[in-house]
Structure formats: C-alpha cells, structure tokens
CSV table of C-alpha atoms and ligand atoms in Angstrom, one decimal:
chain,number,residue,atom,x,y,z
A,290,UNK,CA,23.1,-32.4,-6.9
A,291,UNK,CA,21.3,-35.2,-8.8
A,292,UNK,CA,18.0,-35.7,-7.0
A,293,UNK,CA,15.2,-33.2,-6.8
A,294,UNK,CA,14.4,-31.2,-3.7
A,295,UNK,CA,11.2,-32.0,-1.9
A,296,UNK,CA,9.1,-28.9,-1.3
A,297,UNK,CA,7.5,-28.2,2.0
A,298,UNK,CA,5.6,-25.3,3.7
A,299,UNK,CA,7.1,-25.1,7.1
A,300,UNK,CA,4.8,-23.9,9.8
A,301,UNK,CA,7.2,-22.1,12.1
A,302,UNK,CA,4.8,-20.3,14.4
A,303,UNK,CA,6.3,-20.4,17.9
A,304,UNK,CA,9.2,-22.7,16.8
A,305,UNK,CA,12.8,-21.8,17.3
A,306,UNK,CA,14.8,-20.9,14.2
A,307,UNK,CA,18.4,-20.0,14.6
A,308,UNK,CA,20.0,-17.5,12.3
A,309,UNK,CA,23.8,-17.3,12.4
A,310,UNK,CA,25.2,-14.0,11.1
A,311,UNK,CA,23.9,-10.4,11.4
A,312,UNK,CA,24.8,-8.9,8.0
A,313,UNK,CA,23.0,-8.2,4.8
A,314,UNK,CA,21.9,-11.8,4.2
A,315,UNK,CA,20.4,-12.2,7.6
A,316,UNK,CA,18.7,-8.8,7.2
A,317,UNK,CA,16.9,-10.2,4.1
A,318,UNK,CA,16.0,-13.5,5.7
A,319,UNK,CA,14.8,-12.5,9.1
A,320,UNK,CA,11.6,-10.7,8.1
A,321,UNK,CA,9.9,-13.7,6.5
A,322,UNK,CA,10.8,-15.8,9.5
A,323,UNK,CA,9.2,-13.3,11.8
A,324,UNK,CA,6.2,-13.1,9.5
A,325,UNK,CA,5.8,-16.8,9.8
A,326,UNK,CA,5.8,-16.3,13.6
A,327,UNK,CA,9.1,-18.1,14.2
A,328,UNK,CA,10.9,-17.7,17.5
A,329,UNK,CA,14.1,-16.3,16.0
A,330,UNK,CA,17.4,-16.6,17.8
A,331,UNK,CA,20.1,-14.5,16.1
A,332,UNK,CA,23.7,-15.4,16.8
A,333,UNK,CA,26.2,-12.7,15.6
A,334,UNK,CA,28.7,-10.5,17.3
A,335,UNK,CA,27.3,-7.5,15.4
A,336,UNK,CA,24.0,-6.6,13.7
A,337,UNK,CA,23.0,-4.3,10.9
A,338,UNK,CA,20.9,-1.4,12.1
A,339,UNK,CA,17.7,-2.9,10.7
A,340,UNK,CA,18.3,-6.2,12.7
A,341,UNK,CA,19.3,-4.2,15.7
A,342,UNK,CA,16.0,-2.3,15.6
A,343,UNK,CA,14.1,-5.6,15.6
A,344,UNK,CA,16.2,-6.9,18.4
A,345,UNK,CA,15.6,-3.7,20.4
A,346,UNK,CA,11.9,-4.0,19.8
A,347,UNK,CA,11.9,-7.5,21.2
A,348,UNK,CA,10.9,-9.1,18.0
A,349,UNK,CA,13.8,-11.6,18.2
A,350,UNK,CA,16.5,-12.8,20.6
A,351,UNK,CA,20.0,-11.7,19.9
A,352,UNK,CA,23.1,-13.3,21.4
A,353,UNK,CA,26.0,-10.9,20.6
A,354,UNK,CA,28.8,-13.4,20.1
A,355,UNK,CA,30.0,-16.1,17.7
A,356,UNK,CA,28.1,-19.4,17.3
A,357,UNK,CA,28.4,-22.3,19.8
A,358,UNK,CA,26.8,-25.7,19.3
A,359,UNK,CA,24.3,-25.2,22.2
A,360,UNK,CA,22.7,-22.4,20.2
A,361,UNK,CA,20.9,-25.1,18.3
A,362,UNK,CA,19.2,-26.5,21.4
A,363,UNK,CA,15.5,-26.8,20.6
A,364,UNK,CA,15.9,-25.5,17.1
A,365,UNK,CA,13.8,-26.8,14.2
A,366,UNK,CA,15.7,-25.0,11.5
A,367,UNK,CA,19.0,-23.1,11.1
A,368,UNK,CA,19.9,-20.4,8.5
A,369,UNK,CA,23.6,-19.8,8.1
A,370,UNK,CA,24.2,-16.2,6.9
A,371,UNK,CA,27.9,-15.8,7.4
A,372,UNK,CA,30.6,-15.3,4.7
A,373,UNK,CA,33.3,-17.3,6.4
A,374,UNK,CA,33.1,-20.8,4.9
A,375,UNK,CA,34.8,-22.4,7.9
A,376,UNK,CA,32.4,-20.9,10.3
A,377,UNK,CA,29.5,-21.8,8.1
A,378,UNK,CA,30.7,-25.4,7.8
A,379,UNK,CA,31.0,-25.8,11.5
A,380,UNK,CA,27.4,-24.6,12.0
A,381,UNK,CA,26.1,-27.0,9.3
A,382,UNK,CA,28.1,-29.9,10.9
A,383,UNK,CA,26.4,-29.4,14.2
A,384,UNK,CA,23.0,-29.1,12.5
A,385,UNK,CA,23.5,-32.3,10.5
A,386,UNK,CA,24.5,-34.1,13.7
A,387,UNK,CA,21.3,-33.0,15.3
A,388,UNK,CA,19.2,-33.7,12.2
A,389,UNK,CA,18.2,-30.0,11.9
A,390,UNK,CA,17.7,-28.7,8.4
A,391,UNK,CA,20.3,-26.1,7.5
A,392,UNK,CA,20.1,-23.4,4.8
A,393,UNK,CA,23.4,-22.0,3.8
A,394,UNK,CA,23.8,-18.7,2.0
A,395,UNK,CA,27.5,-19.3,1.3
A,396,UNK,CA,27.3,-22.7,-0.3
A,397,UNK,CA,24.0,-24.1,-1.7
A,398,UNK,CA,25.5,-27.5,-2.5
A,399,UNK,CA,26.5,-28.0,1.2
A,400,UNK,CA,23.0,-27.0,2.4
A,401,UNK,CA,20.4,-29.5,3.5
A,402,UNK,CA,17.6,-27.1,2.6
A,403,UNK,CA,17.1,-24.3,0.1
A,404,UNK,CA,15.0,-21.2,0.4
A,405,UNK,CA,12.8,-20.6,-2.6
A,406,UNK,CA,12.1,-17.4,-4.4
A,407,UNK,CA,8.7,-16.4,-3.1
A,408,UNK,CA,5.7,-14.3,-4.1
A,409,UNK,CA,2.7,-13.9,-1.9
A,410,UNK,CA,-0.8,-13.2,-3.2
A,411,UNK,CA,-3.1,-12.8,-0.3
A,412,UNK,CA,-3.3,-16.2,1.4
A,413,UNK,CA,-1.5,-17.9,-1.5
A,414,UNK,CA,2.3,-18.4,-1.3
A,415,UNK,CA,4.1,-19.4,-4.5
A,416,UNK,CA,7.6,-20.7,-3.8
A,417,UNK,CA,10.0,-21.4,-6.7
A,418,UNK,CA,13.2,-23.5,-6.6
A,419,UNK,CA,15.5,-23.1,-9.6
A,420,UNK,CA,17.4,-26.3,-9.4
A,421,UNK,CA,20.2,-24.6,-7.5
A,422,UNK,CA,20.2,-21.5,-9.6
A,423,UNK,CA,18.6,-18.6,-7.6
A,424,UNK,CA,18.5,-16.3,-10.7
A,425,UNK,CA,16.4,-18.8,-12.6
A,426,UNK,CA,14.1,-19.2,-9.5
A,427,UNK,CA,13.7,-15.4,-9.4
A,428,UNK,CA,12.9,-15.1,-13.1
A,429,UNK,CA,10.2,-17.8,-12.9
A,430,UNK,CA,8.9,-16.2,-9.7
A,431,UNK,CA,8.7,-12.8,-11.3
A,432,UNK,CA,6.8,-14.2,-14.2
A,433,UNK,CA,4.3,-15.9,-11.9
A,434,UNK,CA,3.9,-12.8,-9.8
A,435,UNK,CA,3.1,-10.8,-12.9
A,436,UNK,CA,0.6,-13.4,-14.0
A,437,UNK,CA,-1.2,-13.3,-10.7
A,438,UNK,CA,-1.1,-9.5,-10.4
A,439,UNK,CA,-1.9,-8.4,-14.0
A,440,UNK,CA,-4.0,-11.3,-15.4
A,441,UNK,CA,-7.2,-11.6,-13.5
A,442,UNK,CA,-6.8,-14.5,-11.1
A,443,UNK,CA,-9.4,-17.2,-11.3
A,444,UNK,CA,-11.6,-17.9,-8.2
A,445,UNK,CA,-9.8,-19.8,-5.5
A,446,UNK,CA,-6.3,-18.8,-6.6
A,447,UNK,CA,-7.3,-15.2,-6.1
A,448,UNK,CA,-7.9,-16.2,-2.5
A,449,UNK,CA,-11.6,-15.9,-1.8
A,450,UNK,CA,-12.3,-18.0,1.2
A,451,UNK,CA,-15.1,-19.8,-0.7
A,452,UNK,CA,-14.9,-20.0,-4.5
A,453,UNK,CA,-18.6,-20.7,-4.7
A,454,UNK,CA,-19.4,-17.2,-3.5
A,455,UNK,CA,-21.4,-15.6,-6.3
A,456,UNK,CA,-23.5,-12.6,-7.0
A,457,UNK,CA,-26.7,-14.7,-7.1
A,458,UNK,CA,-26.0,-17.5,-4.7
A,459,UNK,CA,-27.4,-15.6,-1.7
A,460,UNK,CA,-26.3,-18.1,0.9
A,461,UNK,CA,-22.7,-17.1,1.4
A,462,UNK,CA,-22.1,-13.9,3.3
A,463,UNK,CA,-20.7,-11.2,1.2
A,464,UNK,CA,-18.4,-8.3,2.2
A,465,UNK,CA,-17.3,-4.9,1.1
A,466,UNK,CA,-13.8,-3.4,0.7
A,467,UNK,CA,-13.4,0.4,0.4
A,468,UNK,CA,-10.4,0.7,-1.8
A,469,UNK,CA,-8.4,3.8,-2.5
A,470,UNK,CA,-7.6,3.8,-6.3
A,471,UNK,CA,-4.9,6.5,-6.1
A,472,UNK,CA,-4.8,9.9,-7.8
A,473,UNK,CA,-5.0,8.9,-11.5
A,474,UNK,CA,-2.1,6.9,-12.7
A,475,UNK,CA,-3.4,3.3,-12.6
A,476,UNK,CA,-0.1,2.1,-11.3
A,477,UNK,CA,-0.6,4.1,-8.1
A,478,UNK,CA,-3.1,1.8,-6.6
A,479,UNK,CA,-1.7,-0.3,-3.7
A,480,UNK,CA,-0.8,-4.0,-4.2
A,481,UNK,CA,-3.6,-5.0,-1.8
A,482,UNK,CA,-6.1,-2.7,-3.5
A,483,UNK,CA,-5.3,-4.3,-6.9
A,484,UNK,CA,-5.6,-7.8,-5.5
A,485,UNK,CA,-9.0,-7.2,-4.0
A,486,UNK,CA,-10.1,-5.6,-7.3
A,487,UNK,CA,-9.2,-8.7,-9.2
A,488,UNK,CA,-11.3,-10.7,-6.7
A,489,UNK,CA,-14.4,-8.6,-6.8
A,490,UNK,CA,-17.8,-9.7,-8.0
A,491,UNK,CA,-19.1,-6.2,-8.0
A,492,UNK,CA,-17.1,-3.0,-8.5
A,493,UNK,CA,-18.7,0.4,-7.6
A,494,UNK,CA,-16.4,3.1,-9.0
A,495,UNK,CA,-16.2,6.8,-8.7
A,496,UNK,CA,-15.8,9.4,-11.4
A,497,UNK,CA,-12.2,10.0,-10.4
A,498,UNK,CA,-11.1,6.4,-10.5
A,499,UNK,CA,-8.5,5.7,-13.2
A,500,UNK,CA,-10.4,4.2,-16.1
A,501,UNK,CA,-7.5,1.8,-17.0
A,502,UNK,CA,-8.0,0.0,-13.7
A,503,UNK,CA,-11.5,-0.9,-14.8
A,504,UNK,CA,-10.3,-2.1,-18.2
A,505,UNK,CA,-8.7,-5.1,-16.7
A,506,UNK,CA,-11.7,-6.4,-14.7
A,507,UNK,CA,-13.1,-9.9,-15.5
A,508,UNK,CA,-15.9,-9.8,-18.0
A,509,UNK,CA,-18.4,-11.2,-15.6
A,510,UNK,CA,-17.8,-8.5,-12.9
A,511,UNK,CA,-20.7,-6.2,-12.4
A,512,UNK,CA,-19.5,-2.6,-12.8
A,513,UNK,CA,-21.6,0.1,-11.2
A,514,UNK,CA,-20.6,3.7,-12.2
A,515,UNK,CA,-21.4,5.7,-9.1
A,516,UNK,CA,-21.1,9.0,-10.9
A,517,UNK,CA,-24.0,8.0,-13.2
A,518,UNK,CA,-26.5,7.6,-10.3
A,519,UNK,CA,-29.2,10.3,-10.7
A,520,UNK,CA,-30.7,12.4,-7.9
A,521,UNK,CA,-28.7,15.0,-5.9
A,522,UNK,CA,-25.5,14.3,-4.1
A,523,UNK,CA,-27.0,13.2,-0.8
A,524,UNK,CA,-29.6,11.0,-2.3
A,525,UNK,CA,-27.0,9.5,-4.6
A,526,UNK,CA,-24.8,8.7,-1.6
A,527,UNK,CA,-27.7,6.8,0.0
A,528,UNK,CA,-28.2,4.9,-3.3
A,529,UNK,CA,-24.5,3.9,-3.3
A,530,UNK,CA,-24.7,2.8,0.3
A,531,UNK,CA,-27.8,0.7,-0.6
A,532,UNK,CA,-26.0,-0.9,-3.6
A,533,UNK,CA,-23.0,-1.8,-1.4
A,534,UNK,CA,-25.2,-3.4,1.3
A,535,UNK,CA,-27.7,-5.1,-1.1
A,536,UNK,CA,-25.0,-6.8,-3.2
A,537,UNK,CA,-23.0,-7.9,-0.1
A,538,UNK,CA,-26.1,-9.3,1.5
A,539,UNK,CA,-26.8,-11.2,-1.7
A,540,UNK,CA,-23.4,-12.9,-1.2
A,541,UNK,CA,-21.1,-10.7,-3.4
A,542,UNK,CA,-17.7,-9.4,-2.7
A,543,UNK,CA,-18.1,-5.7,-3.4
A,544,UNK,CA,-15.2,-3.4,-4.0
A,545,UNK,CA,-16.0,0.2,-3.6
A,546,UNK,CA,-13.2,1.9,-5.6
A,547,UNK,CA,-12.6,5.5,-4.7
A,548,UNK,CA,-10.3,8.2,-6.1
A,549,UNK,CA,-7.2,8.8,-3.9
A,550,UNK,CA,-7.7,7.7,-0.4
A,551,UNK,CA,-11.2,6.6,0.7
A,552,UNK,CA,-11.1,8.8,3.9
A,553,UNK,CA,-9.8,12.0,2.4
A,554,UNK,CA,-13.0,13.9,1.3
A,555,UNK,CA,-14.2,10.7,-0.1
A,556,UNK,CA,-17.3,9.9,2.1
A,557,UNK,CA,-15.7,6.6,2.9
A,558,UNK,CA,-16.7,6.9,6.5
A,559,UNK,CA,-20.4,7.1,5.6
A,560,UNK,CA,-20.1,4.0,3.5
A,561,UNK,CA,-18.4,2.1,6.3
A,562,UNK,CA,-21.1,3.1,8.7
A,563,UNK,CA,-23.9,2.1,6.3
A,564,UNK,CA,-22.3,-1.4,5.9
A,565,UNK,CA,-21.6,-1.8,9.6
A,566,UNK,CA,-25.3,-0.9,10.4
A,567,UNK,CA,-26.4,-3.6,8.0
A,568,UNK,CA,-24.0,-6.2,9.5
A,569,UNK,CA,-21.9,-6.3,6.4
A,570,UNK,CA,-18.1,-6.9,7.1
A,571,UNK,CA,-16.0,-4.0,5.6
A,572,UNK,CA,-12.3,-3.5,5.2
A,573,UNK,CA,-10.6,-0.3,4.2
A,574,UNK,CA,-7.6,-0.2,1.9
A,575,UNK,CA,-5.9,3.2,2.1
A,576,UNK,CA,-4.9,4.9,-1.2
A,577,UNK,CA,-2.3,7.4,-2.4
A,578,UNK,CA,-4.1,10.7,-1.9
A,579,UNK,CA,-4.1,13.4,-4.5
A,580,UNK,CA,-3.4,15.9,-1.7
A,581,UNK,CA,0.2,14.6,-1.5
A,582,UNK,CA,0.6,13.0,-4.9
A,583,UNK,CA,-0.6,15.9,-7.0
A,584,UNK,CA,1.9,18.3,-5.6
A,585,UNK,CA,4.6,15.6,-5.9
A,586,UNK,CA,3.7,15.0,-9.5
A,587,UNK,CA,4.4,18.7,-10.1
A,588,UNK,CA,7.7,18.5,-8.4
A,589,UNK,CA,6.5,20.0,-5.2
A,590,UNK,CA,7.2,18.3,-1.9
A,591,UNK,CA,4.5,19.0,0.7
A,592,UNK,CA,7.3,19.3,3.3
A,593,UNK,CA,10.9,20.3,2.9
A,594,UNK,CA,13.7,20.6,5.5
A,595,UNK,CA,14.0,24.2,6.5
A,596,UNK,CA,11.0,25.3,4.4
A,597,UNK,CA,7.8,23.7,5.8
A,598,UNK,CA,7.3,21.7,8.9
A,599,UNK,CA,3.6,21.2,8.4
A,600,UNK,CA,1.1,20.7,5.6
A,601,UNK,CA,-2.6,21.2,6.0
A,602,UNK,CA,-5.2,19.7,3.6
A,603,UNK,CA,-8.4,21.6,3.3
A,604,UNK,CA,-11.5,21.4,1.2
A,605,UNK,CA,-12.4,24.5,-0.7
A,606,UNK,CA,-15.8,23.3,-1.9
A,607,UNK,CA,-17.5,25.9,0.3
A,608,UNK,CA,-16.7,29.6,0.0
A,609,UNK,CA,-15.0,31.0,3.2
A,610,UNK,CA,-18.1,33.0,4.1
A,611,UNK,CA,-20.5,30.1,3.6
A,612,UNK,CA,-22.5,29.5,6.8
A,613,UNK,CA,-21.9,25.7,6.5
A,614,UNK,CA,-18.1,26.1,6.2
A,615,UNK,CA,-16.1,24.3,8.9
A,616,UNK,CA,-12.8,25.8,7.9
A,617,UNK,CA,-11.1,28.5,9.9
A,618,UNK,CA,-9.5,30.3,7.0
A,619,UNK,CA,-8.4,33.2,9.2
A,620,UNK,CA,-6.4,30.7,11.3
A,621,UNK,CA,-5.0,29.0,8.2
A,622,UNK,CA,-3.7,32.4,7.0
A,623,UNK,CA,-1.5,32.6,10.1
A,624,UNK,CA,0.3,29.3,9.3
A,625,UNK,CA,3.8,29.3,7.7
A,626,UNK,CA,3.6,25.8,6.2
A,627,UNK,CA,2.0,24.3,3.2
A,628,UNK,CA,-1.6,24.6,2.4
A,629,UNK,CA,-3.2,22.0,0.1
A,630,UNK,CA,-6.6,22.9,-1.2
A,631,UNK,CA,-8.8,20.3,-2.8
A,632,UNK,CA,-12.0,21.0,-4.7
A,633,UNK,CA,-11.0,24.7,-4.5
A,634,UNK,CA,-11.0,26.0,-8.1
A,635,UNK,CA,-14.5,27.4,-8.0
A,636,UNK,CA,-13.9,29.4,-4.9
A,637,UNK,CA,-10.3,30.2,-5.5
A,638,UNK,CA,-10.7,33.9,-5.7
A,639,UNK,CA,-12.6,34.1,-2.5
A,640,UNK,CA,-10.2,31.7,-0.7
A,641,UNK,CA,-7.0,33.5,-1.7
A,642,UNK,CA,-8.5,36.9,-0.9
A,643,UNK,CA,-9.5,35.6,2.6
A,644,UNK,CA,-6.0,34.2,3.2
A,645,UNK,CA,-4.4,37.5,2.2
A,646,UNK,CA,-6.9,39.6,4.2
A,647,UNK,CA,-5.9,37.6,7.3
A,648,UNK,CA,-2.2,38.1,6.8
A,649,UNK,CA,-0.7,35.6,4.4
A,650,UNK,CA,1.6,37.4,2.0
A,651,UNK,CA,0.3,37.7,-1.6
A,652,UNK,CA,3.9,36.9,-2.7
A,653,UNK,CA,3.6,33.4,-1.3
A,654,UNK,CA,4.3,30.9,-4.1
A,655,UNK,CA,1.3,28.9,-5.2
A,656,UNK,CA,0.6,26.3,-7.8
A,657,UNK,CA,-2.4,24.5,-9.4
A,658,UNK,CA,-2.1,20.9,-10.5
A,659,UNK,CA,-4.8,19.6,-12.7
A,660,UNK,CA,-5.4,15.9,-13.5
A,661,UNK,CA,-2.2,15.0,-11.7
A,662,UNK,CA,-0.4,11.8,-12.5
A,663,UNK,CA,-2.4,11.3,-15.7
A,664,UNK,CA,-1.3,11.8,-19.3
A,665,UNK,CA,-3.2,15.1,-19.3
A,666,UNK,CA,-1.6,16.7,-16.2
A,667,UNK,CA,-1.3,20.4,-16.3
A,668,UNK,CA,0.7,22.5,-13.8
A,669,UNK,CA,0.4,26.3,-13.2
A,670,UNK,CA,2.8,28.2,-11.1
A,671,UNK,CA,1.9,31.5,-9.6
A,672,UNK,CA,1.6,33.4,-6.3
A,673,UNK,CA,-1.2,33.6,-3.8
A,674,UNK,CA,-2.1,37.0,-5.1
A,675,UNK,CA,-2.3,36.0,-8.7
A,676,UNK,CA,-3.2,32.3,-8.8
A,677,UNK,CA,-7.0,32.7,-9.0
A,678,UNK,CA,-6.8,35.0,-12.0
A,679,UNK,CA,-4.1,32.9,-13.6
A,680,UNK,CA,-6.1,29.7,-13.2
A,681,UNK,CA,-9.0,31.3,-14.9
A,682,UNK,CA,-6.9,32.6,-17.8
A,683,UNK,CA,-5.4,29.2,-18.2
A,684,UNK,CA,-8.8,27.7,-18.1
A,685,UNK,CA,-7.9,25.1,-15.5
A,686,UNK,CA,-10.6,22.7,-14.6
A,687,UNK,CA,-11.3,20.2,-11.9
A,688,UNK,CA,-10.0,17.9,-10.6
A,689,UNK,CA,-7.2,20.1,-9.5
A,690,UNK,CA,-5.2,20.6,-6.3
A,691,UNK,CA,-4.0,24.1,-5.2
A,692,UNK,CA,-0.8,24.3,-3.3
A,693,UNK,CA,0.2,27.4,-1.3
A,694,UNK,CA,3.6,27.8,0.4
A,695,UNK,CA,7.3,28.1,0.0
A,696,UNK,CA,7.6,24.5,-0.9
A,697,UNK,CA,6.3,25.5,-4.3
A,698,UNK,CA,9.7,26.0,-6.0
A,699,UNK,CA,11.7,24.4,-3.2
A,700,UNK,CA,13.2,21.9,-5.6
A,701,UNK,CA,13.7,24.3,-8.4
A,702,UNK,CA,17.4,24.6,-9.2
B,2235,SAH,N1,-10.2,11.0,-1.9
B,2235,SAH,C1,-9.6,11.9,-2.9
B,2235,SAH,C2,-10.1,13.3,-2.9
B,2235,SAH,C3,-11.6,13.4,-3.2
B,2235,SAH,S1,-12.2,15.0,-3.4
B,2235,SAH,C4,-8.1,11.8,-2.6
B,2235,SAH,O1,-7.6,11.4,-1.6
B,2235,SAH,O2,-7.3,12.2,-3.5
B,2235,SAH,C5,-11.9,15.4,-5.1
B,2235,SAH,C6,-10.8,16.4,-5.2
B,2235,SAH,O3,-9.6,15.7,-5.1
B,2235,SAH,C7,-10.8,17.0,-6.6
B,2235,SAH,O4,-11.7,18.1,-6.6
B,2235,SAH,C8,-9.4,17.6,-6.6
B,2235,SAH,O5,-9.2,18.7,-5.8
B,2235,SAH,C9,-8.6,16.4,-6.0
B,2235,SAH,N2,-8.1,15.4,-6.9
B,2235,SAH,C10,-8.4,14.1,-7.0
B,2235,SAH,N3,-7.7,13.6,-8.0
B,2235,SAH,C11,-6.9,14.5,-8.5
B,2235,SAH,C12,-5.9,14.6,-9.6
B,2235,SAH,N4,-5.6,13.5,-10.3
B,2235,SAH,N5,-5.3,15.8,-9.8
B,2235,SAH,C13,-5.6,16.9,-9.1
B,2235,SAH,N6,-6.5,16.9,-8.1
B,2235,SAH,C14,-7.2,15.7,-7.9
C-alpha cells in the first residue's frame, strides 16, 4: 500500500459496530469497543466463553448465525474477525458498497481501516500504526508505554486536567489521592497508583513505602516524610490530615502514598474523612496488601482447595487482654482457616498462648515473614506453639506478618 493511513479517534459511544466472528480475534477486539461505549453487534454461530459471558450479561447483542448483508444496517464500522477468507471478503464487499470502514484480521491489505497498537495513560491514548506491520507497531507502542510509565511524564501529557495547577498558584482546586504502594517491591504498585504518583505535586509517604518508588519522582515534587512528623501517633495523624488538606486547598495534587492497601490498618479512612470535611476531592487507589502478599512471597497461599476456606486478617498491635482490644481471640481460636496477624510480633507470645488456650492446636503450622517482597525478606517456619520463641531467637523484627494455619506448607512438595 503506497499511501499513508489517515489516523482518527473514532467516538463510538452509542454507535453500532458490527463484529463478524466469535473466536480469539473477536475476544481481543470486543473489550476496547465496549470500553468506547460502542453498540456492538456480534455475528457468529459460536462464541468463546469470554464473549458468551459478555453476551449473557447484556453488554452486547449476539446473533448466533453466519453473516448476512442486513447485519450492517445502521453500522458505522465493521470488524471482520473470521479465518475464512471467502467469508471475510464477502463481509468487506458489503461494507465497501455501503461506505462503512472495515477492519480485517485476516488480510490487512484488503482492509479499509487498520487497528493500531494502543497504550492508554489516563485520559491519553497513544495509537501506533506500523505501516502494515503489526509487530513493528507493537514494538514502538511498548517503547512509548515504557517512556510514559517509567520516565516522569511532563504536565499535560500526564493527564492533569489543567497543566497550570501548581503548588503555589492557589486558584485551581487541588485534590488528594490515597494510593496503596504495595508491600515493598516497588513493582507491586498498581498501574493507576504509579500514574498518579508521576502526576503528583506533593507526595506524603509512609515509613513502609518502598523507597525506590520515591527515587523516581520529579525533582520539583515536594516530598513529605510522614514518619518523621514529631508528636505522638494521634497528633501526628492530625498533622498529616492537615498537610493533605492545606496543600490541596492551595491547588496541589497530593498523593498520599501508603504501604500495602490504604484501608488495611492504614488509617486511610481517617484521611478520607478529613479531606471530605474540608471539601477536598479524594480518590482511593487500592494496593496489594501485605496480609496476602507477604504469605504469598513466602510460598504460602492464604487459601488452598481442601485446606482453608477462609482467611482472617487481624491486628496484633494490642495484647489479647488489653481493654481497648476489639479482637475476639477466643472466637478466632475456634476457626479452622488461615489467620494472618499484622503488627503482631511484640505480642506474639500472648497471642499464640491465647489461641492455644481457646482450643487451637499448638501443632498448627505457623510462619513469620519479615520485610516481604523486598531484597531483605526473611521467612521463619514453625508451629503455633513454638513460633513466638522461634521469632525471638531468630531476632525477627517488624514489619512482619504472622501466618497461622495448614496453608503454611500446603505447597511444600
Ligand atoms: N496497609 C498495610 C498494613 C499497614 S500495618 C498493608 O495493607 O499491607 C503495618 C503492618 O503491615 C506491619 O506491622 C506488618 O505486620 C505488615 N507489613 C507491611 N509491609 C510488610 C512487609 N513488606 N512484610 C511483612 N509485613 C509487612
């Protein structure tokens, strides 16, 4: 093909798009069409289970038969996703007759439109056409995606609604995102969390946040180390809330970066309420929580078929007999499933003794995972009866997760 394609962003919301074929190609193409809000008509005698599920859920219309020309009535675009070249050619002939653009998976040279390789970065969509070579398009797309994800994106490209928003402007309304940073490995932040981090004017980070994530921030980003705030824990929390609110009201985009998931023993709820009370818009981006990831990093699944049908995550920061404790340790002792204890090292002897006193067997397998998913991860395997003493002997330190239950060892060969 000698002439260049002309790129377009099709706004398909509510518009009929016909997909012919119900196999692997259609399975890959349909989600982006649905994401664009297209009114998808799928013409195919049979569907893959994934497409079938979308049809059953009413997300698209399915006509379970072969293509007929009337299927293109009212269509703006057609995607041919069948292997049979004769069938594909007949669809594209009808499309051409009706001046409907036609994408063909089987024969790009016969197509009147090409689908680009795509990467999405918030509101920005980058589409790459490789001059008829899909592999080249994907290679270029991957390079651009890496650039947008790893290099810090400049204002505007990163997708802030208004690139003039600054920490000192004061006129533009700011906002706060509570972002889960994951358990320790900097690669375990979510894609969305990472994108927001690259867009932040101010980052307020916890002690448990992976340091490498902070390494990559733009030099002009204000970094507030929340663990360095003096005063006791409750006063420090008030200080943090105030910093979030003040910076946002001054127009900044503030990312509150928290270890694991913001809502798992992370006081994310208090920060959300403080922002809401001040009229500051807040979004929450969940994170990979250490309560699941730390056991996983030690080869322990929190559930396993035939072994555990439940897992309970509990904070051990208060001793079982502490008046302020909200945990029914006696009830937990009666469960068969997995018990995951966070912040429990200090009180481990009292916790394990209480569980045993209320009936959990001292032979129950137990493990401690310290600094999970980091280069300094340590794993201790023991039993409920011995784990507190073993952890002391091994000099295990926080942050550490304690796992109790038969899942410890479930994957051991
Ligand atoms: N919001 C966090 C938990 C905060 S409470 C989350 O969802 O993971 C802090 C406790 O989490 C620590 O005392 C420890 O029990 C656990 N923790 C956090 N990161 C950890 C890690 N990398 N390895 C082991 N335990 C971790």
